[in-house]
Amino acid sequence: MSDRATTPAPGGPGPAQLPDAARPIAAGYAFTGPALDLGALLWDGVCHPDARVRVPLPMLNRHGLVAGATGTGKTKTLQLLAEQLSAQGVPVFLADVKGDLSGIARPGQGGDRVSTRAAETGQSWSAEGFPVEFLALGGIGHGIPVRATVTSFGPVLLSKVLGLNRTQEQSLGLIFHYADTKGLELIDLKDLRAVVAFLTSDEGRPELRGIGGLSTATAGVILRSLTAFEAQGMADFFGEPEFDTADLLRLAPDGRGLVSVLELPAVQDKPQLFSTFLMWLLADLFHDLPEVGDADKPKLVFFFDEAHLLFHDASAAFLDAITQTVRLIRSKGVGVFFVTQTPKDVPSDVLGQLGNRVQHALRAFTPDDQKALKATVRTFPDSPYDLEELLTGLGTGEAVITVLSENGAPTPVAATRLFAPESLMGPVDVAELDRAVRESPLHGRYAQAVDRESAYEKLTAAQARPPASAEAPGTRREKAPAEEPSLVEQVVGSGMFRSLARSVGTQLGREITRSLFGTARRGR
């Protein structure tokens, strides 16, 4: 990575040439510790390359928001942040919805526009690529397959994907609770379907009677939702081997942070699915990582693109879980940046926890746009800028920024002309991408799906077991036969089940501990 602590471009205005009103703004970004350089201060349309706008590295786990209308440069801002984080030894996760972030793996291409931007901002630009791992949900698209087991995904997130209401979500939670306690592993969707079908059968219905029961109508809705879900080709996202989110925390051999890019163009027409899967990854990190408190730099910075999709039609339980996760994961060294069009896309309880803000231009063509603009302005600290006018007049690659300083206080609002990314601003060739995936150290671990014995196979085997043979005529009965055990009792009491319960890496026979989202992790 090139040295970003550069001198201003020749002829650029020095600190003494800053207008009096702009000097306190510039002073607010004069940090002494490690920081990411975002760009140069804008005042009255003039770029001041000596006045750097920066964000302290230790404050990146205080979360953030990157917002702005389509075409204003949000993707390039993500790329710029990811590059600098990687260079500082911080792993990064990026969701690539449109397919144009894969270029971060390759050096950028210079040109007049890049040269002009570098001269205006005082950036010492040089072409550079960064260490990248390409991922793909369920292996659909170009990347290492990312799968989750149904058990670990949990009832809250699965309800969001299936579009269930609150009552149906609670019933699904009951089904998961039963499967957890009885050791019926839910690896893929056919496992869940088998357990639901059993619990609504004559034999299985009594199993839930003591804890609320499962109505036939609700079970029918869940089964129909699963059928529709599978019909859309989504079953591949659930199964094994399950992705270990610890693989997002790796460093490259040269000490730079690995940039994990989740390629989503192949599933961009399934927004509820991929947005909820992103939340699963985050919830899994929260569940597994130890507390670290305030660290010199984050363990990971997680960019949550198209964030409005996560919150759309979300249940109260889902929103509460997001709020709690964002609030608490900071102490585990993970920073989360939500990327969306306007701050109003993010619930206020979540927005209030986002200490770092990069706001690109907003449009104000309609009354709703005007309302959103005024609401956005109110979320910023007091400023000498006319923010309503400024936010509608920013050019591409310009933004209004405020971050948390080294002592945790908000910095002054700064209009900023952002630096240009040093990696390729566009997608890499598909053949090159596929070659990188095949050469990845993760390919051998995750590429091939595995379908091991789980709830579906256990229930099917129990149902296929023939009844005990009839007694021969004249045989003396010593005592009355015991009551026939239920199907699940047969499964749990079988030698096969006891053998599986002893297998390495499982927690059968005891209830699984679940996180805020109802997600669960089995021992790896």
Coordinates of N, CA, C and O in Angstrom, one line a residue, residues 145-237:
P145 N -18.1 -22.2 -1.6 CA -19.5 -22.3 -1.1 C -19.6 -21.9 0.4 O -18.8 -22.4 1.2
V146 N -20.5 -21.1 0.7 CA -20.9 -20.7 2.0 C -22.2 -21.4 2.3 O -23.2 -21.0 1.8
R147 N -22.2 -22.3 3.2 CA -23.4 -23.0 3.6 C -23.6 -22.9 5.1 O -22.7 -22.7 5.9
A148 N -24.9 -23.1 5.6 CA -25.2 -23.1 7.0 C -26.1 -24.3 7.2 O -26.9 -24.7 6.4
T149 N -26.0 -24.9 8.4 CA -26.9 -26.0 8.7 C -28.2 -25.3 9.2 O -28.2 -24.1 9.7
V150 N -29.3 -25.9 9.0 CA -30.6 -25.4 9.5 C -30.5 -25.1 11.0 O -31.0 -24.1 11.5
T151 N -29.9 -26.1 11.7 CA -29.8 -25.9 13.2 C -29.1 -24.7 13.6 O -29.5 -23.9 14.4
S152 N -27.9 -24.4 12.9 CA -27.2 -23.2 13.3 C -27.8 -21.9 12.8 O -27.7 -20.9 13.4
F153 N -28.5 -22.0 11.7 CA -29.2 -20.8 11.2 C -30.3 -20.3 12.2 O -30.4 -19.1 12.4
G154 N -31.0 -21.2 12.8 CA -31.9 -20.9 13.8 C -33.3 -20.4 13.4 O -33.5 -20.1 12.2
P155 N -34.3 -20.4 14.3 CA -35.7 -20.1 13.9 C -35.9 -18.7 13.5 O -36.8 -18.4 12.7
V156 N -35.2 -17.7 14.2 CA -35.5 -16.3 13.9 C -35.1 -15.9 12.5 O -35.9 -15.3 11.7
L157 N -33.9 -16.3 12.1 CA -33.4 -16.0 10.8 C -34.2 -16.7 9.7 O -34.5 -16.2 8.7
L158 N -34.5 -18.0 10.0 CA -35.2 -18.8 9.0 C -36.6 -18.3 8.8 O -37.1 -18.3 7.7
S159 N -37.2 -17.8 9.9 CA -38.6 -17.2 9.7 C -38.5 -16.0 8.8 O -39.4 -15.8 8.0
K160 N -37.5 -15.2 8.9 CA -37.3 -14.0 8.1 C -37.2 -14.4 6.6 O -37.8 -13.9 5.7
V161 N -36.4 -15.5 6.3 CA -36.2 -16.0 5.0 C -37.5 -16.5 4.4 O -37.9 -16.3 3.2
L162 N -38.3 -17.3 5.3 CA -39.5 -17.9 4.8 C -40.7 -17.0 4.8 O -41.8 -17.3 4.3
G163 N -40.6 -15.8 5.4 CA -41.7 -14.8 5.4 C -42.8 -15.2 6.4 O -43.9 -14.9 6.1
L164 N -42.4 -15.8 7.5 CA -43.4 -16.2 8.5 C -43.8 -15.0 9.4 O -43.0 -14.1 9.6
N165 N -45.0 -15.1 9.9 CA -45.4 -14.1 10.8 C -45.0 -14.4 12.3 O -44.3 -15.5 12.5
R166 N -45.3 -13.6 13.2 CA -44.8 -13.7 14.6 C -45.2 -15.1 15.2 O -44.5 -15.8 15.8
T167 N -46.5 -15.4 15.0 CA -47.0 -16.7 15.6 C -46.3 -17.9 14.9 O -45.9 -18.8 15.6
Q168 N -46.2 -17.8 13.6 CA -45.5 -18.9 12.9 C -44.0 -19.0 13.3 O -43.5 -20.1 13.5
E169 N -43.4 -17.9 13.6 CA -42.0 -17.8 14.0 C -41.9 -18.5 15.4 O -40.9 -19.3 15.6
Q170 N -42.8 -18.2 16.3 CA -42.8 -18.8 17.6 C -43.0 -20.4 17.5 O -42.3 -21.1 18.2
S171 N -43.8 -20.8 16.6 CA -44.0 -22.2 16.4 C -42.8 -22.9 15.8 O -42.4 -24.0 16.2
L172 N -42.1 -22.2 14.9 CA -40.9 -22.7 14.4 C -39.8 -22.8 15.5 O -39.0 -23.8 15.5
G173 N -39.8 -21.8 16.4 CA -38.9 -21.9 17.5 C -39.2 -23.1 18.4 O -38.2 -23.7 18.9
L174 N -40.4 -23.5 18.6 CA -40.8 -24.6 19.3 C -40.3 -25.9 18.7 O -39.8 -26.8 19.3
I175 N -40.4 -26.0 17.3 CA -39.9 -27.1 16.6 C -38.4 -27.2 16.8 O -37.8 -28.3 17.0
F176 N -37.6 -26.1 16.7 CA -36.2 -26.2 16.9 C -35.9 -26.6 18.3 O -34.9 -27.4 18.5
H177 N -36.6 -26.1 19.2 CA -36.3 -26.5 20.6 C -36.5 -28.0 20.8 O -35.7 -28.7 21.5
Y178 N -37.5 -28.5 20.2 CA -37.8 -30.0 20.3 C -36.7 -30.8 19.7 O -36.1 -31.7 20.2
A179 N -36.3 -30.4 18.5 CA -35.2 -31.1 17.8 C -33.9 -31.0 18.5 O -33.1 -32.0 18.6
D180 N -33.6 -29.8 19.1 CA -32.4 -29.7 19.9 C -32.4 -30.6 21.1 O -31.4 -31.3 21.3
T181 N -33.5 -30.7 21.8 CA -33.5 -31.5 23.1 C -33.5 -33.0 22.8 O -33.0 -33.8 23.6
K182 N -34.0 -33.4 21.6 CA -34.1 -34.8 21.3 C -33.0 -35.3 20.4 O -32.9 -36.4 20.0
G183 N -32.0 -34.4 20.1 CA -30.9 -34.8 19.3 C -31.2 -35.1 17.8 O -30.5 -35.9 17.2
L184 N -32.2 -34.5 17.3 CA -32.6 -34.6 15.9 C -31.9 -33.5 15.1 O -32.4 -32.4 15.1
E185 N -30.8 -33.8 14.5 CA -30.0 -32.8 13.9 C -30.7 -32.2 12.6 O -31.0 -33.0 11.7
L186 N -30.8 -30.9 12.5 CA -31.4 -30.3 11.4 C -30.3 -29.8 10.5 O -29.8 -28.6 10.7
I187 N -29.8 -30.6 9.6 CA -28.7 -30.2 8.7 C -29.2 -29.4 7.5 O -28.7 -28.4 7.2
D188 N -30.2 -30.0 6.8 CA -30.7 -29.4 5.6 C -32.2 -29.3 5.7 O -32.8 -29.7 6.7
L189 N -32.9 -28.8 4.7 CA -34.3 -28.5 4.7 C -35.1 -29.8 4.8 O -36.2 -29.8 5.4
K190 N -34.7 -30.9 4.3 CA -35.4 -32.1 4.4 C -35.5 -32.6 5.8 O -36.5 -33.3 6.2
D191 N -34.5 -32.3 6.6 CA -34.5 -32.6 8.0 C -35.6 -31.9 8.7 O -36.4 -32.4 9.5
L192 N -35.7 -30.6 8.5 CA -36.7 -29.8 9.1 C -38.1 -30.2 8.7 O -39.0 -30.4 9.5
R193 N -38.3 -30.5 7.4 CA -39.5 -31.0 6.9 C -40.0 -32.3 7.6 O -41.1 -32.5 7.9
A194 N -39.0 -33.2 7.8 CA -39.3 -34.5 8.4 C -39.8 -34.3 9.9 O -40.7 -35.0 10.3
V195 N -39.1 -33.4 10.6 CA -39.5 -33.2 12.0 C -40.9 -32.5 12.1 O -41.7 -32.9 12.9
V196 N -41.1 -31.5 11.2 CA -42.5 -30.9 11.2 C -43.5 -31.9 10.9 O -44.6 -32.0 11.5
A197 N -43.3 -32.8 9.9 CA -44.3 -33.8 9.5 C -44.5 -34.8 10.7 O -45.7 -35.2 10.9
F198 N -43.4 -35.2 11.3 CA -43.6 -36.1 12.5 C -44.4 -35.5 13.6 O -45.3 -36.1 14.2
L199 N -44.1 -34.2 13.9 CA -44.8 -33.5 15.1 C -46.3 -33.3 14.8 O -47.0 -32.9 15.7
T200 N -46.7 -33.4 13.6 CA -48.1 -33.2 13.2 C -48.8 -34.5 13.0 O -50.0 -34.6 12.6
S201 N -48.1 -35.6 13.1 CA -48.6 -37.0 12.9 C -49.3 -37.4 14.1 O -49.1 -36.8 15.2
D202 N -50.1 -38.4 14.1 CA -50.8 -39.0 15.2 C -49.8 -39.4 16.3 O -50.0 -39.3 17.5
E203 N -48.7 -40.0 15.8 CA -47.6 -40.5 16.7 C -46.9 -39.4 17.4 O -46.5 -39.4 18.5
G204 N -46.6 -38.3 16.6 CA -45.7 -37.2 17.1 C -46.4 -36.1 17.8 O -45.8 -35.4 18.6
R205 N -47.8 -35.9 17.6 CA -48.5 -34.8 18.1 C -48.4 -34.7 19.7 O -48.2 -33.6 20.2
P206 N -48.4 -35.8 20.4 CA -48.4 -35.7 21.9 C -47.0 -35.2 22.4 O -46.9 -34.7 23.5
E207 N -46.0 -35.3 21.5 CA -44.6 -34.9 22.0 C -44.5 -33.4 22.4 O -43.7 -33.1 23.3
L208 N -45.4 -32.6 21.8 CA -45.3 -31.1 22.1 C -46.5 -30.7 23.0 O -46.6 -29.5 23.3
R209 N -47.3 -31.6 23.4 CA -48.5 -31.2 24.1 C -48.1 -30.4 25.4 O -48.8 -29.5 25.8
G210 N -47.1 -30.8 26.1 CA -46.7 -30.2 27.3 C -46.1 -28.8 27.2 O -45.9 -28.1 28.2
I211 N -45.7 -28.4 26.0 CA -45.0 -27.1 25.8 C -45.7 -26.3 24.7 O -45.1 -25.5 24.1
G212 N -47.0 -26.4 24.6 CA -47.7 -25.5 23.7 C -48.3 -26.2 22.5 O -49.3 -25.7 22.0
G213 N -47.7 -27.2 22.0 CA -48.3 -27.9 20.8 C -48.0 -27.1 19.5 O -47.6 -26.0 19.5
L214 N -48.3 -27.8 18.4 CA -48.1 -27.2 17.1 C -49.4 -27.4 16.3 O -49.8 -28.6 16.0
S215 N -50.1 -26.4 15.9 CA -51.3 -26.5 15.2 C -51.1 -27.0 13.8 O -50.0 -26.7 13.2
T216 N -52.0 -27.8 13.3 CA -51.9 -28.3 11.9 C -51.8 -27.2 10.9 O -51.1 -27.2 9.9
A217 N -52.6 -26.1 11.1 CA -52.6 -25.0 10.2 C -51.3 -24.3 10.1 O -50.7 -24.0 9.0
T218 N -50.6 -24.1 11.3 CA -49.3 -23.4 11.3 C -48.3 -24.3 10.7 O -47.4 -23.9 9.9
A219 N -48.3 -25.6 11.0 CA -47.4 -26.6 10.4 C -47.5 -26.6 8.9 O -46.6 -26.6 8.1
G220 N -48.8 -26.5 8.4 CA -49.0 -26.4 7.0 C -48.4 -25.2 6.3 O -47.8 -25.3 5.2
V221 N -48.5 -24.1 7.0 CA -47.9 -22.8 6.4 C -46.4 -23.0 6.3 O -45.7 -22.7 5.3
I222 N -45.8 -23.6 7.4 CA -44.3 -23.8 7.4 C -43.9 -24.7 6.3 O -42.9 -24.4 5.6
L223 N -44.6 -25.8 6.1 CA -44.3 -26.8 5.1 C -44.5 -26.2 3.7 O -43.6 -26.4 2.8
R224 N -45.5 -25.4 3.5 CA -45.7 -24.8 2.2 C -44.6 -23.8 1.9 O -44.2 -23.6 0.8
S225 N -44.2 -23.0 2.9 CA -43.2 -22.0 2.8 C -41.8 -22.7 2.4 O -41.1 -22.3 1.6
L226 N -41.6 -23.9 3.1 CA -40.4 -24.6 2.7 C -40.4 -25.1 1.3 O -39.4 -25.1 0.6
T227 N -41.6 -25.6 0.9 CA -41.7 -26.1 -0.5 C -41.4 -25.0 -1.5 O -40.7 -25.2 -2.5
A228 N -42.0 -23.8 -1.3 CA -41.8 -22.7 -2.2 C -40.4 -22.2 -2.2 O -39.8 -21.9 -3.2
F229 N -39.8 -22.3 -1.0 CA -38.3 -21.9 -0.8 C -37.4 -22.8 -1.7 O -36.6 -22.4 -2.4
E230 N -37.7 -24.1 -1.6 CA -36.9 -25.1 -2.3 C -37.2 -25.0 -3.8 O -36.2 -25.1 -4.6
A231 N -38.4 -24.7 -4.2 CA -38.7 -24.5 -5.6 C -38.0 -23.4 -6.3 O -37.8 -23.4 -7.5
Q232 N -37.6 -22.4 -5.5 CA -36.8 -21.3 -6.0 C -35.3 -21.6 -6.1 O -34.5 -20.7 -6.4
G233 N -34.9 -22.9 -5.8 CA -33.5 -23.3 -5.9 C -32.7 -22.9 -4.7 O -31.5 -22.7 -4.8
M234 N -33.3 -22.7 -3.5 CA -32.6 -22.2 -2.4 C -32.1 -23.2 -1.4 O -31.5 -22.9 -0.4
A235 N -32.5 -24.5 -1.7 CA -32.1 -25.6 -0.7 C -30.6 -25.7 -0.6 O -30.1 -26.2 0.4
D236 N -29.8 -25.3 -1.7 CA -28.4 -25.5 -1.7 C -27.7 -24.7 -0.6 O -26.5 -25.0 -0.2
F237 N -28.3 -23.7 -0.1 CA -27.7 -22.8 0.9 C -27.6 -23.5 2.3 O -26.9 -23.0 3.1

